[in-house]
XYZ file of C-alpha atoms in Angstrom:
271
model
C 54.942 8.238 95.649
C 58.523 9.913 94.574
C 56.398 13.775 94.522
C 55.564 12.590 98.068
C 58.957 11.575 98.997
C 60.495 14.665 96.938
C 58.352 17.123 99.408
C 59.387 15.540 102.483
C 63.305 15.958 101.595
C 62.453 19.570 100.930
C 61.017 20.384 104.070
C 63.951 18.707 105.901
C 66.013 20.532 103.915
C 64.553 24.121 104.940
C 64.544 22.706 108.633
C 67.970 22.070 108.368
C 68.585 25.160 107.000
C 66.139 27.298 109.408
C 67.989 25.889 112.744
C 71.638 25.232 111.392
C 74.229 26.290 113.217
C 77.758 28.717 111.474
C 81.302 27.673 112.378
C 84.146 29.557 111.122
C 87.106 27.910 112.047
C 85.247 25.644 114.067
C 83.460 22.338 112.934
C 81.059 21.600 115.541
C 79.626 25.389 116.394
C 78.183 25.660 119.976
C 75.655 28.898 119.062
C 73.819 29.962 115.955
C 77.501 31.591 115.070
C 80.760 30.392 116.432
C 83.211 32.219 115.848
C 86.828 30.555 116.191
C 88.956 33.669 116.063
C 89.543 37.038 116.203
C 87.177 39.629 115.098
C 87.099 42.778 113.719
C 83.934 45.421 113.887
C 84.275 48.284 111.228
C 80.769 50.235 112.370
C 78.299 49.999 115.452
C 77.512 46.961 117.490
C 73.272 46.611 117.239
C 71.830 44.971 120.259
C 68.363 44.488 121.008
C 66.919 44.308 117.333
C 63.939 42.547 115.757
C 63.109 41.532 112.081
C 61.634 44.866 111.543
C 63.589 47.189 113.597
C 67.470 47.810 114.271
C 69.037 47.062 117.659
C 70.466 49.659 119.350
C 73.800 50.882 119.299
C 74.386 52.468 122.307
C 75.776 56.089 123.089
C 79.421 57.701 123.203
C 81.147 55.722 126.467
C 78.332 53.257 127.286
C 79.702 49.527 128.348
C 77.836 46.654 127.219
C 75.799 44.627 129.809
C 74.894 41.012 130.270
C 71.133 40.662 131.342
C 71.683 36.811 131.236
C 70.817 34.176 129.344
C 68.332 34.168 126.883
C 68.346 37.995 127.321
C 70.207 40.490 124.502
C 72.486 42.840 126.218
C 72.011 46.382 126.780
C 74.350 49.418 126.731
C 74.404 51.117 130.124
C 76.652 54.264 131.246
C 79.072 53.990 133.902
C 79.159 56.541 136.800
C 82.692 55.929 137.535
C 84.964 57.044 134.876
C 87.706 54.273 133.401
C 90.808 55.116 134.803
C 94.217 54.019 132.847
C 97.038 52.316 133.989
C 99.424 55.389 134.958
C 96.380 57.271 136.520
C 95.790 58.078 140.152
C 92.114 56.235 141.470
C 89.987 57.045 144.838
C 90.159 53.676 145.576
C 88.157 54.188 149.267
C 86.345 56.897 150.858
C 85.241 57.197 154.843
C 83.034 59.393 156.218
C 82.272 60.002 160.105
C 79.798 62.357 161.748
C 79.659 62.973 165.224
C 77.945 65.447 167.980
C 79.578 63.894 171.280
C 82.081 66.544 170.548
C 85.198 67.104 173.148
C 83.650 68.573 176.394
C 86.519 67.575 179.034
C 89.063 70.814 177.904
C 86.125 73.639 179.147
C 85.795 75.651 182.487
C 88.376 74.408 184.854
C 90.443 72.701 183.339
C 93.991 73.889 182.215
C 95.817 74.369 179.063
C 98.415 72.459 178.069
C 100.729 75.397 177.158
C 102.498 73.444 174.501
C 102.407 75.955 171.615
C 104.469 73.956 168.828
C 103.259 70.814 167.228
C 105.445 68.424 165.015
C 105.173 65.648 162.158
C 105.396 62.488 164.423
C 104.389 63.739 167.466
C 102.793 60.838 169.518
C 99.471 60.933 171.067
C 100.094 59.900 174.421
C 103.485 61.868 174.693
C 102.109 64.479 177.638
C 105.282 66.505 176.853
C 103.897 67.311 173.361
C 100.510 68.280 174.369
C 97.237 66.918 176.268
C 95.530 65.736 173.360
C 91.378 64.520 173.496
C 90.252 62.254 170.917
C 87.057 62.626 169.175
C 86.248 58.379 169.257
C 83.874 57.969 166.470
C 86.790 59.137 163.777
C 88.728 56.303 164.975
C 89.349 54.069 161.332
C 91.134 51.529 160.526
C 92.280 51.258 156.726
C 94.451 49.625 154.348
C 97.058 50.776 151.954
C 97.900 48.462 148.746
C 100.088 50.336 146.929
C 103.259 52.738 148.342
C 102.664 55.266 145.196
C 99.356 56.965 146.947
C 97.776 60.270 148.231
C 95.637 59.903 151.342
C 93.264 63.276 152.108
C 91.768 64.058 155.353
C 88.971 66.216 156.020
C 88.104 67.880 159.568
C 85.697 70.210 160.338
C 83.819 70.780 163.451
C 82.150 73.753 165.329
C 83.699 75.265 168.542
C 81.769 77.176 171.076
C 83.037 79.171 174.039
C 80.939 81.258 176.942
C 83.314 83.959 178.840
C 82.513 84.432 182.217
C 81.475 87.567 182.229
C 79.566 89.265 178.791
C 81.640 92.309 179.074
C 84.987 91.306 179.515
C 86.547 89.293 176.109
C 88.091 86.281 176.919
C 90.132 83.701 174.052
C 90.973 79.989 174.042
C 93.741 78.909 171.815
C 93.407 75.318 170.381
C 94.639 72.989 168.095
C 93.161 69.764 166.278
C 95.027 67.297 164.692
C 95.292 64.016 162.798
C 97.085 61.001 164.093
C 98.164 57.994 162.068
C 99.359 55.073 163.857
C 99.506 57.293 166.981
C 101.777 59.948 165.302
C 100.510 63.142 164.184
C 100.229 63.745 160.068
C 98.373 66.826 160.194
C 97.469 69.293 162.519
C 96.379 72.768 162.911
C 95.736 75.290 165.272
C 93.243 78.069 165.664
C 91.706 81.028 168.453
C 88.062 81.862 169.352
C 87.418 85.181 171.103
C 84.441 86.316 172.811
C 84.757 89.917 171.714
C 82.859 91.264 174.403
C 79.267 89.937 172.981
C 76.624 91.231 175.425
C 73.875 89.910 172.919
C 74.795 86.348 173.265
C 75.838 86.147 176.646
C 79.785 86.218 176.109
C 78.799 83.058 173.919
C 81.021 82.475 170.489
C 80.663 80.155 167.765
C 83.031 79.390 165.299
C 83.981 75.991 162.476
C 87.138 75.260 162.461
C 88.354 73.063 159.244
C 91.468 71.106 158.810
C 92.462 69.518 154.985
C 95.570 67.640 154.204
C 97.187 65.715 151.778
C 99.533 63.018 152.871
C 101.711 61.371 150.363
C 103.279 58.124 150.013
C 101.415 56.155 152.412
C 103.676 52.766 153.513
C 101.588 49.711 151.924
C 100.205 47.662 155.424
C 97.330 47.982 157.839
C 97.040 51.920 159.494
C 94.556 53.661 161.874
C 93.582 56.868 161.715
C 92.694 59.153 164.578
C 91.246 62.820 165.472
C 92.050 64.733 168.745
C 92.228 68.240 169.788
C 93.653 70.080 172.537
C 93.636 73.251 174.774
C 96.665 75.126 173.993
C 95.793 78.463 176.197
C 92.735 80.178 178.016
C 93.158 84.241 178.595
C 90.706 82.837 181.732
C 90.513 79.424 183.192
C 86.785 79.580 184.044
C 85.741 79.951 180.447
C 83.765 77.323 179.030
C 84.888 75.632 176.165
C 83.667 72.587 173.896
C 84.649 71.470 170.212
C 81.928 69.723 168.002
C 78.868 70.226 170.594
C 77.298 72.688 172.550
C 78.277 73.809 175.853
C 74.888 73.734 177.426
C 71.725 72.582 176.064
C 69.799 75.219 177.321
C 71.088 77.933 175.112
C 69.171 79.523 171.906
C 72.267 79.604 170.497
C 73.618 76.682 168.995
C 72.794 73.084 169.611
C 74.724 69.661 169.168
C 73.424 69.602 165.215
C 74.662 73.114 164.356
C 78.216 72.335 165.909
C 78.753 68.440 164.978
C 82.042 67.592 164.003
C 82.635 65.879 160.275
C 85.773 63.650 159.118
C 86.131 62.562 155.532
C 89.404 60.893 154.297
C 89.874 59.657 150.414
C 92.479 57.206 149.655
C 93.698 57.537 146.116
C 96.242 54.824 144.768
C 98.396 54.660 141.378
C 96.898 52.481 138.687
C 99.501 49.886 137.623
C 97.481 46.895 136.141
């Protein structure tokens, strides 16, 4: 009777000891080990292992993810780099297409003859220019920190057709970007017809704008894209930004010319 009792204290005993639970610093441990403190690692941090194979320790600059409960973690690699506090981050990036293009500044229609542009400019001051917005780059952002760098991207292809194939006829243009109505960035640009008998006095040419803009006011902004005819050498030469001029040309097509905008707002890290 005692041998029998004796081997049924011994088996609780190994039970115990089989599913007991490790506290340091802590008397009532919520996990096989509860640790109550901090804690240093000298080497690699295993995951993943069994009783006859090591976990895995993950490579150079892999993170550690949670797969849930019940589940070990794995290591996983980030495609965004960390960034520091002191560092600049893209903290948003916007991109537009469009092939609507400007058609309303070709044959017919006069230049604006305003040959000087300025920082601040605003879009519906006639005095500073007739400018034609491109709708679909209309966006509407917002800036959290003052310490920033904003970057907009333009490019578009421009087509003119001269009247005649054997005379050479020029349009002088602009495009420009407008924040909160007042031009940030702008530049301007000529496409000649250069006499081309091949292509009908057709011309194609892409026309690219980049700029930087720094320091950004914190608040709600809207960004917009416009362009405008700054002189013809003949009024009756067609002219169209970011489309074709007719659809029954060979040369060019609403595709080939579409107009791109691509702005990347980049912020100072301070937390």
């Amino acid at each position: 009777m005692k041998k029998y009792i004796y081997k049924i204290l011994v088996a609780l005993l190994v039970s115990f000891k089989i599913n007991a639970q490790v506290g340091i610093k802590t008397a009532a441990p919520n996990a096989t080990l509860d640790v109550n403190g901090a804690t240093t690692l000298r080497k690699e941090l295993r995951v993943g292992g069994t009783s006859t194979q090591a976990g895995d320790p993950g490579l150079n600059g892999q993170v550690l993810v949670s797969r849930g409960e019940g589940l070990s973690p794995i290591w996983k690699s980030l495609s965004v780099p960390f960034v520091e506090v002191g560092q600049y981050k893209l903290i948003n990036t916007y991109l537009s297409s469009d092939r609507n293009g400007i058609t309303s500044l070709s044959a017919g229609i006069a230049a604006d003859n305003v040959y000087k542009s300025n920082v601040g400019d605003d879009i519906t001051d006639l005095t500073k220019g007739k400018w034609v917005k491109i709708n679909a780059f209309e966006t509407n952002f917002d800036v959290k920190n003052g310490n920033n760098r904003i970057t907009y991207q333009f490019q578009t292809g421009v087509e003119m057709k001269a009247p005649s194939a054997t005379t050479s006829q020029s349009v002088t243009f602009t495009c420009g970007v407008f924040r909160n109505g007042k031009l940030v960035a702008v530049r301007p640009d000529k496409i000649s017809s250069n006499n081309n008998n091949l292509k009908n006095g057709m011309q194609d040419y892409i026309f690219t704008l980049n700029y930087t803009e720094q320091s950004v006011p914190v608040g709600n902004h809207k960004v917009e894209v416009a362009c405008r005819k700054i002189n013809s050498s003949d009024i009756n030469t067609a002219f169209t930004i970011g489309r074709n001029i007719a659809n029954n040309n060979t040369n060019s097509n609403a595709f080939t010319l579409e107009s791109e905008f691509k702005m990347d707002i980049i912020e100072f890290i301070t937390y």
